[in-house]
Amino acid sequence: MEIERKYLIKHLPKNLSSYPHRIIEQGYLSTEPVIRIRKDGEKYELTYKSKGLMIREEHTLPLTLSAYEHLKSKIDGYLITKERYNIPYDNHLTIELDYFLGDFSPLILVEVEFPDEDSANTFIPPDWFGKDVTFSCEYQNSSLSQKGPLR
C-alpha cells in the first residue's frame, strides 16, 4: 500500500545539493491500470498501481536491463526523467523532491510517503511547500506522461 501526499513548492530548500540525489527515468505501458517501468540508477523495475490519489495499492517487480530496454520501446506517451532528492524530515519521514528534466522542466514536485492514513491526514508541511496537489490528477506522473509538459 502506498500512502503519499504531493505538493508544488514555493522555493527550493536550503542546501538542496547536500542531500542524496539520483536520476530516475520512467515510462508508462498503461495508465488504467497504471503499469510503469522505471530505471533508478542501476535498478530496473515494473510497477503496478491501483486507482486512487492519496492511497493506492502498489506492487513492484524487478526487471533486467534488457527487459527494461525492451519495454521502454513500448511506452505510451512521454518518457519522464527527473532528478530525485531525498530530504529527511521530522525524524521519520523522507521528502522526495523531484526536479523534472527535459520537456517537463521546470516542474518541481515533492512527495511524502506515510506509514498510515492518519499520519498523511495530519501532516503539517514545511513552509517551503506550496499548494497541495495530492488530489489533482493533473500532477500524477502517469497523467503527465500522457498530456506532456504543463504549460
Short mmCIF file of C-alpha atoms in Angstrom, two decimals:
data_model
loop_
_atom_site.label_atom_id
_atom_site.label_comp_id
_atom_site.label_asym_id
_atom_site.label_seq_id
_atom_site.Cartn_x
_atom_site.Cartn_y
_atom_site.Cartn_z
CA MET A 1 0.00 0.00 0.00
CA GLU A 2 1.28 3.44 -0.92
CA ILE A 3 0.06 6.43 1.10
CA GLU A 4 1.51 9.74 -0.06
CA ARG A 5 0.84 13.45 -0.33
CA LYS A 6 2.12 15.58 -3.22
CA TYR A 7 2.87 19.31 -3.30
CA LEU A 8 4.16 22.08 -5.51
CA ILE A 9 6.85 24.16 -3.85
CA LYS A 10 7.23 27.88 -3.09
CA HIS A 11 11.03 27.76 -3.20
CA LEU A 12 13.82 25.21 -3.06
CA PRO A 13 15.04 24.20 0.39
CA LYS A 14 18.43 25.44 1.55
CA ASN A 15 21.43 23.25 0.75
CA LEU A 16 19.49 21.08 -1.71
CA SER A 17 22.68 19.81 -3.33
CA SER A 18 23.86 18.39 0.02
CA TYR A 19 21.08 15.76 0.03
CA PRO A 20 21.38 12.38 -1.70
CA HIS A 21 20.03 12.53 -5.24
CA ARG A 22 19.85 10.44 -8.37
CA ILE A 23 18.38 10.42 -11.87
CA ILE A 24 15.16 8.45 -12.44
CA GLU A 25 13.71 7.61 -15.84
CA GLN A 26 10.19 6.23 -16.10
CA GLY A 27 7.57 5.47 -18.68
CA TYR A 28 4.06 4.07 -18.67
CA LEU A 29 2.89 0.99 -20.52
CA SER A 30 -0.66 1.68 -19.32
CA THR A 31 -2.34 4.39 -17.29
CA GLU A 32 -5.51 2.46 -16.46
CA PRO A 33 -4.41 0.43 -14.62
CA VAL A 34 -1.09 2.17 -14.05
CA ILE A 35 1.77 -0.04 -15.21
CA ARG A 36 5.09 1.78 -15.03
CA ILE A 37 8.67 0.89 -15.87
CA ARG A 38 11.48 2.69 -14.08
CA LYS A 39 15.24 2.99 -14.23
CA ASP A 40 16.60 4.22 -10.91
CA GLY A 41 20.38 4.19 -11.10
CA GLU A 42 21.28 0.58 -11.91
CA LYS A 43 17.92 -0.70 -10.65
CA TYR A 44 15.15 -1.54 -13.12
CA GLU A 45 11.57 -2.30 -12.15
CA LEU A 46 7.99 -2.71 -13.28
CA THR A 47 5.28 -1.32 -11.00
CA TYR A 48 1.51 -1.79 -10.93
CA LYS A 49 -0.53 0.89 -9.13
CA SER A 50 -4.26 0.70 -8.46
CA LYS A 51 -6.68 3.60 -8.89
CA GLY A 52 -6.55 6.31 -6.27
CA LEU A 53 -4.79 9.54 -5.41
CA MET A 54 -3.51 9.56 -1.82
CA ILE A 55 -3.88 5.84 -1.09
CA ARG A 56 -3.12 3.18 -3.70
CA GLU A 57 -2.18 -0.43 -3.88
CA GLU A 58 1.33 -0.80 -5.32
CA HIS A 59 3.28 -3.87 -6.45
CA THR A 60 6.82 -3.75 -7.82
CA LEU A 61 8.81 -6.42 -9.63
CA PRO A 62 12.49 -6.29 -10.62
CA LEU A 63 13.47 -6.12 -14.29
CA THR A 64 16.75 -6.76 -16.07
CA LEU A 65 18.35 -4.03 -18.15
CA SER A 66 17.40 -5.86 -21.36
CA ALA A 67 13.77 -6.29 -20.23
CA TYR A 68 13.63 -2.59 -19.29
CA GLU A 69 15.03 -1.51 -22.68
CA HIS A 70 12.59 -3.82 -24.49
CA LEU A 71 9.60 -2.41 -22.57
CA LYS A 72 10.88 1.17 -22.89
CA SER A 73 10.29 0.95 -26.64
CA LYS A 74 6.62 0.18 -25.89
CA ILE A 75 5.74 3.04 -23.53
CA ASP A 76 2.64 5.07 -24.23
CA GLY A 77 3.29 8.81 -24.15
CA TYR A 78 6.28 10.75 -22.88
CA LEU A 79 9.28 9.29 -21.07
CA ILE A 80 9.75 11.18 -17.80
CA THR A 81 13.24 11.96 -16.50
CA LYS A 82 13.73 13.61 -13.13
CA GLU A 83 16.37 14.21 -10.53
CA ARG A 84 15.13 12.98 -7.15
CA TYR A 85 16.46 14.42 -3.89
CA ASN A 86 15.79 12.55 -0.61
CA ILE A 87 15.41 15.02 2.25
CA PRO A 88 14.99 13.65 5.79
CA TYR A 89 12.12 15.29 7.66
CA ASP A 90 10.73 15.14 11.16
CA ASN A 91 12.91 12.15 12.24
CA HIS A 92 10.81 9.52 10.46
CA LEU A 93 9.72 10.85 7.07
CA THR A 94 11.53 11.48 3.80
CA ILE A 95 10.62 14.25 1.41
CA GLU A 96 11.22 13.20 -2.18
CA LEU A 97 11.82 16.32 -4.26
CA ASP A 98 11.52 15.63 -7.99
CA TYR A 99 13.17 18.16 -10.25
CA PHE A 100 11.84 17.27 -13.70
CA LEU A 101 14.27 17.40 -16.61
CA GLY A 102 13.91 17.75 -20.38
CA ASP A 103 10.44 18.54 -21.71
CA PHE A 104 8.96 18.76 -18.20
CA SER A 105 11.44 21.30 -16.84
CA PRO A 106 10.99 23.48 -14.76
CA LEU A 107 8.33 21.42 -12.94
CA ILE A 108 9.28 20.58 -9.35
CA LEU A 109 7.10 18.41 -7.12
CA VAL A 110 7.58 16.97 -3.65
CA GLU A 111 6.06 13.77 -2.32
CA VAL A 112 5.95 12.47 1.23
CA GLU A 113 5.10 8.84 1.86
CA PHE A 114 3.39 7.90 5.13
CA PRO A 115 3.06 4.73 7.21
CA ASP A 116 -0.71 5.20 7.63
CA GLU A 117 -3.65 7.35 6.59
CA ASP A 118 -3.84 9.25 9.90
CA SER A 119 -0.23 10.42 9.52
CA ALA A 120 -0.98 11.60 5.99
CA ASN A 121 -4.11 13.46 7.07
CA THR A 122 -2.44 15.25 9.98
CA PHE A 123 0.81 16.12 8.18
CA ILE A 124 1.91 19.73 8.50
CA PRO A 125 4.25 20.54 5.61
CA PRO A 126 7.35 22.71 5.95
CA ASP A 127 6.98 26.37 4.96
CA TRP A 128 8.76 25.91 1.61
CA PHE A 129 5.97 23.62 0.37
CA GLY A 130 3.34 25.21 -1.82
CA LYS A 131 -0.08 24.07 -2.99
CA ASP A 132 -1.21 20.56 -2.03
CA VAL A 133 -1.85 18.74 -5.34
CA THR A 134 -2.43 15.28 -3.85
CA PHE A 135 -5.97 15.12 -5.15
CA SER A 136 -5.24 16.64 -8.55
CA CYS A 137 -4.88 14.04 -11.31
CA GLU A 138 -3.03 16.68 -13.35
CA TYR A 139 0.15 16.17 -11.31
CA GLN A 140 0.24 12.38 -11.29
CA ASN A 141 3.25 11.17 -13.26
CA SER A 142 1.02 8.84 -15.28
CA SER A 143 -1.10 11.85 -16.34
CA LEU A 144 1.98 13.92 -17.16
CA SER A 145 3.26 11.10 -19.35
CA GLN A 146 0.10 11.28 -21.43
CA LYS A 147 -0.51 15.03 -21.62
CA GLY A 148 3.08 16.17 -21.83
CA PRO A 149 4.63 19.24 -20.23
CA LEU A 150 2.39 21.61 -18.27
CA ARG A 151 2.34 24.98 -19.98
#
